[in-house]
Short mmCIF file of C-alpha atoms in Angstrom, two decimals:
data_model
loop_
_atom_site.label_atom_id
_atom_site.label_comp_id
_atom_site.label_asym_id
_atom_site.label_seq_id
_atom_site.Cartn_x
_atom_site.Cartn_y
_atom_site.Cartn_z
CA UNK A 1 -5.35 -6.06 16.42
CA UNK A 2 -2.76 -5.88 13.95
CA UNK A 3 -2.48 -8.90 11.68
CA UNK A 4 0.73 -7.84 10.07
CA UNK A 5 3.34 -6.42 12.19
CA UNK A 6 6.82 -4.54 11.44
CA UNK A 7 8.17 -4.00 14.84
CA UNK A 8 11.22 -1.88 13.43
CA UNK A 9 10.02 1.59 12.51
CA UNK A 10 13.42 2.40 11.21
CA UNK A 11 16.81 0.75 10.06
CA UNK A 12 20.04 2.23 8.99
CA UNK A 13 22.43 0.00 7.00
CA UNK A 14 25.92 0.91 5.38
CA UNK A 15 25.98 1.17 1.49
CA UNK A 16 27.18 -2.14 0.07
CA UNK A 17 25.98 -4.27 3.10
CA UNK A 18 22.86 -6.42 3.55
CA UNK A 19 19.64 -4.90 4.61
CA UNK A 20 17.24 -7.19 6.29
CA UNK A 21 13.75 -6.01 7.03
CA UNK A 22 11.37 -8.16 9.18
CA UNK A 23 7.61 -8.73 9.42
CA UNK A 24 5.49 -10.99 11.66
CA UNK A 25 1.92 -11.95 11.09
CA UNK A 26 -0.64 -13.45 13.05
CA UNK A 27 -3.36 -14.98 10.71
CA UNK A 28 -2.15 -18.42 9.75
CA UNK A 29 -4.68 -18.23 6.84
CA UNK A 30 -2.52 -15.72 5.00
CA UNK A 31 -1.39 -17.49 1.75
CA UNK A 32 0.26 -14.60 -0.14
CA UNK A 33 2.84 -12.13 1.00
CA UNK A 34 3.98 -9.05 -0.60
CA UNK A 35 6.58 -6.24 0.05
CA UNK A 36 5.91 -2.65 -1.25
CA UNK A 37 8.54 0.22 -1.42
CA UNK A 38 7.44 3.69 -0.96
CA UNK A 39 9.42 6.91 -1.57
CA UNK A 40 8.23 10.25 -0.09
CA UNK A 41 5.32 11.94 -1.88
CA UNK A 42 4.77 8.86 -4.03
CA UNK A 43 2.64 5.92 -3.98
CA UNK A 44 3.87 2.55 -2.96
CA UNK A 45 5.28 0.31 -5.62
CA UNK A 46 5.33 -3.49 -5.83
CA UNK A 47 8.71 -4.95 -5.01
CA UNK A 48 8.46 -8.84 -4.59
CA UNK A 49 5.92 -11.43 -3.32
CA UNK A 50 5.91 -15.01 -2.15
CA UNK A 51 3.21 -17.63 -1.92
CA UNK A 52 2.73 -19.61 1.32
CA UNK A 53 3.79 -22.81 -0.51
CA UNK A 54 7.26 -21.48 -0.90
CA UNK A 55 9.79 -20.39 1.55
CA UNK A 56 12.13 -18.35 -0.58
CA UNK A 57 11.71 -16.10 -3.48
CA UNK A 58 14.57 -14.19 -5.20
CA UNK A 59 14.55 -11.15 -7.75
CA UNK A 60 17.75 -9.63 -8.33
CA UNK A 61 19.15 -8.11 -5.19
CA UNK A 62 16.00 -8.78 -3.30
CA UNK A 63 15.12 -12.01 -1.55
CA UNK A 64 12.15 -12.61 0.52
CA UNK A 65 12.10 -15.59 3.23
CA UNK A 66 8.98 -17.05 4.66
CA UNK A 67 8.94 -19.18 7.85
CA UNK A 68 5.38 -20.25 8.15
CA UNK A 69 5.89 -22.12 11.48
CA UNK A 70 7.15 -18.80 13.15
CA UNK A 71 4.73 -16.63 11.10
CA UNK A 72 7.56 -14.58 10.07
CA UNK A 73 9.01 -13.18 6.79
CA UNK A 74 11.98 -11.21 6.00
CA UNK A 75 13.20 -9.19 2.92
CA UNK A 76 16.92 -9.28 2.21
CA UNK A 77 18.51 -6.57 -0.05
CA UNK A 78 22.01 -7.28 -1.13
CA UNK A 79 24.14 -5.16 -1.68
CA UNK A 80 22.27 -2.14 -0.22
CA UNK A 81 22.31 0.83 -2.49
CA UNK A 82 21.38 4.58 -1.78
CA UNK A 83 18.34 4.37 -4.09
CA UNK A 84 17.10 1.76 -1.49
CA UNK A 85 16.40 4.41 1.09
CA UNK A 86 12.74 4.26 1.47
CA UNK A 87 9.80 2.86 3.45
CA UNK A 88 9.06 -0.69 3.00
CA UNK A 89 5.53 -2.18 3.72
CA UNK A 90 5.06 -5.80 4.30
CA UNK A 91 1.57 -7.00 3.47
CA UNK A 92 -0.36 -10.21 3.36
CA UNK A 93 -3.71 -11.59 1.99
CA UNK A 94 -6.10 -14.63 2.17
CA UNK A 95 -6.81 -15.82 -1.42
CA UNK A 96 -8.53 -13.16 -3.25
CA UNK A 97 -9.32 -11.10 -0.14
CA UNK A 98 -8.17 -7.62 0.45
CA UNK A 99 -4.51 -6.97 1.33
CA UNK A 100 -3.47 -6.27 4.89
CA UNK A 101 -0.45 -3.81 5.32
CA UNK A 102 1.91 -3.42 8.10
CA UNK A 103 3.16 0.10 9.35
CA UNK A 104 6.22 0.21 7.37
CA UNK A 105 10.07 0.19 8.30
CA UNK A 106 11.93 3.22 6.91
CA UNK A 107 15.32 2.25 5.66
CA UNK A 108 18.32 4.50 5.56
CA UNK A 109 21.28 3.48 3.37
CA UNK A 110 24.33 5.28 4.81
CA UNK A 111 27.26 6.25 2.51
CA UNK B 1 1.99 4.12 -21.08
CA UNK B 2 -0.47 2.50 -18.82
CA UNK B 3 -0.59 4.40 -15.49
CA UNK B 4 -2.60 5.40 -12.69
CA UNK B 5 -3.21 9.14 -11.80
CA UNK B 6 -4.46 11.12 -8.84
CA UNK B 7 -5.47 14.75 -8.83
CA UNK B 8 -4.92 16.86 -6.86
CA UNK B 9 -1.60 15.91 -5.36
CA UNK B 10 -2.05 18.31 -2.52
CA UNK B 11 -5.21 20.07 -1.18
CA UNK B 12 -5.53 22.42 1.58
CA UNK B 13 -9.02 23.30 2.45
CA UNK B 14 -11.38 24.73 5.13
CA UNK B 15 -13.76 22.87 7.29
CA UNK B 16 -17.09 22.25 5.77
CA UNK B 17 -16.12 22.16 2.27
CA UNK B 18 -17.09 19.41 -0.34
CA UNK B 19 -14.17 17.82 -1.95
CA UNK B 20 -13.61 15.31 -4.60
CA UNK B 21 -10.40 13.28 -5.09
CA UNK B 22 -9.74 12.12 -8.62
CA UNK B 23 -8.31 8.69 -9.45
CA UNK B 24 -8.02 7.42 -12.95
CA UNK B 25 -6.12 4.36 -14.55
CA UNK B 26 -5.32 3.29 -18.04
CA UNK B 27 -4.46 -0.39 -17.40
CA UNK B 28 -8.14 -1.36 -17.80
CA UNK B 29 -8.06 -3.02 -14.28
CA UNK B 30 -11.49 -4.08 -13.06
CA UNK B 31 -10.36 -3.69 -9.39
CA UNK B 32 -9.67 -0.39 -7.71
CA UNK B 33 -9.02 0.70 -4.19
CA UNK B 34 -8.79 3.66 -1.91
CA UNK B 35 -6.46 3.79 1.11
CA UNK B 36 -5.80 6.33 3.76
CA UNK B 37 -2.48 6.51 5.25
CA UNK B 38 -1.05 8.68 8.02
CA UNK B 39 2.76 8.97 8.69
CA UNK B 40 4.32 5.84 10.41
CA UNK B 41 1.03 3.96 10.10
CA UNK B 42 -0.33 1.20 7.92
CA UNK B 43 -2.46 1.78 4.84
CA UNK B 44 -6.08 1.42 5.88
CA UNK B 45 -8.51 0.25 2.99
CA UNK B 46 -11.51 2.64 3.04
CA UNK B 47 -13.39 1.72 -0.24
CA UNK B 48 -12.93 -0.73 -3.14
CA UNK B 49 -14.60 -1.73 -6.25
CA UNK B 50 -14.40 -4.93 -8.26
CA UNK B 51 -15.91 -3.41 -11.28
CA UNK B 52 -18.46 -0.82 -12.90
CA UNK B 53 -21.29 -0.06 -10.54
CA UNK B 54 -19.67 -2.13 -7.72
CA UNK B 55 -18.42 -0.32 -4.64
CA UNK B 56 -17.86 -1.60 -1.13
CA UNK B 57 -16.76 -0.04 2.07
CA UNK B 58 -13.30 -1.20 3.38
CA UNK B 59 -12.04 -2.10 6.79
CA UNK B 60 -11.67 1.55 8.05
CA UNK B 61 -14.79 3.50 8.66
CA UNK B 62 -14.84 6.61 6.48
CA UNK B 63 -17.25 9.39 5.94
CA UNK B 64 -16.33 9.54 2.26
CA UNK B 65 -18.25 7.98 -0.72
CA UNK B 66 -16.99 6.65 -3.96
CA UNK B 67 -18.59 6.04 -7.41
CA UNK B 68 -17.48 3.71 -10.37
CA UNK B 69 -19.41 4.69 -13.45
CA UNK B 70 -16.63 3.85 -15.68
CA UNK B 71 -13.97 1.39 -15.37
CA UNK B 72 -11.06 3.71 -15.50
CA UNK B 73 -12.51 6.30 -13.04
CA UNK B 74 -12.92 5.80 -9.26
CA UNK B 75 -13.50 9.36 -7.44
CA UNK B 76 -13.79 9.75 -3.79
CA UNK B 77 -15.92 12.57 -2.28
CA UNK B 78 -16.14 14.05 1.02
CA UNK B 79 -19.24 15.92 1.58
CA UNK B 80 -18.24 18.16 4.39
CA UNK B 81 -14.37 18.11 5.18
CA UNK B 82 -13.18 18.15 8.81
CA UNK B 83 -9.79 18.45 10.27
CA UNK B 84 -9.83 14.65 11.20
CA UNK B 85 -9.96 13.94 7.54
CA UNK B 86 -6.47 15.29 7.26
CA UNK B 87 -4.29 12.35 5.72
CA UNK B 88 -2.83 11.05 2.50
CA UNK B 89 -5.42 9.33 0.33
CA UNK B 90 -3.83 6.66 -2.11
CA UNK B 91 -5.70 5.10 -4.92
CA UNK B 92 -4.80 1.76 -6.47
CA UNK B 93 -5.96 -0.80 -9.16
CA UNK B 94 -5.14 -4.38 -9.90
CA UNK B 95 -5.87 -7.06 -12.39
CA UNK B 96 -5.13 -9.75 -9.73
CA UNK B 97 -5.75 -8.83 -6.20
CA UNK B 98 -2.31 -9.42 -4.98
CA UNK B 99 -0.40 -7.02 -7.01
CA UNK B 100 -1.92 -3.52 -6.73
CA UNK B 101 -0.53 -0.49 -8.64
CA UNK B 102 -0.75 2.68 -6.74
CA UNK B 103 -1.25 6.38 -7.74
CA UNK B 104 1.03 9.06 -6.28
CA UNK B 105 -1.52 9.94 -3.60
CA UNK B 106 -3.29 13.12 -2.43
CA UNK B 107 -2.13 14.77 0.64
CA UNK B 108 -5.27 16.46 1.98
CA UNK B 109 -5.12 19.05 4.87
CA UNK B 110 -8.38 20.40 6.26
CA UNK B 111 -8.10 23.56 8.44
#
């Protein structure tokens, strides 16, 4: 049973517009959430994270929102740039336990 | 520059061969991990280590084995490769669990 779900396998967004990637989770014990970005033929790179005690974390063009009651988080990228085209993985953990990854969403930024 | 390395990047090998996938990191991290990932799927943890002489199996059953004799080195071995082992193998390390640094991956094809 998947504990971290990314229901959109792919997303296309016009350059300059906002990209919104969504993630749902089932384990209410998760207390830390992360987003990773992956280019083809490379390993994932850490992008941004959020603790369960917060509902928003911002880093430059990237903002992660957490809605604990809905067990939902989202990653907003604004403005979207061509270099943002990649696969984005949502991930979660409980304390110091292992990280659980979603299946990823492939983001295409259109010119 | 601190980094994490994986060799080989690509490997095509025949059934029944013994292979070792190499992973080294120069960051002095105690924690290291091996993940297996197929296209469009989540990263599955197959092995992890929290320090020298410490190895544990992950959530996904794997016929591979690992060793951790030195902090910086975490090789993965398949004694007898099979076509079902065809996948991408990603190595990662971390100081704190929640922010893992990934290597570029090894794409393994077993014929």
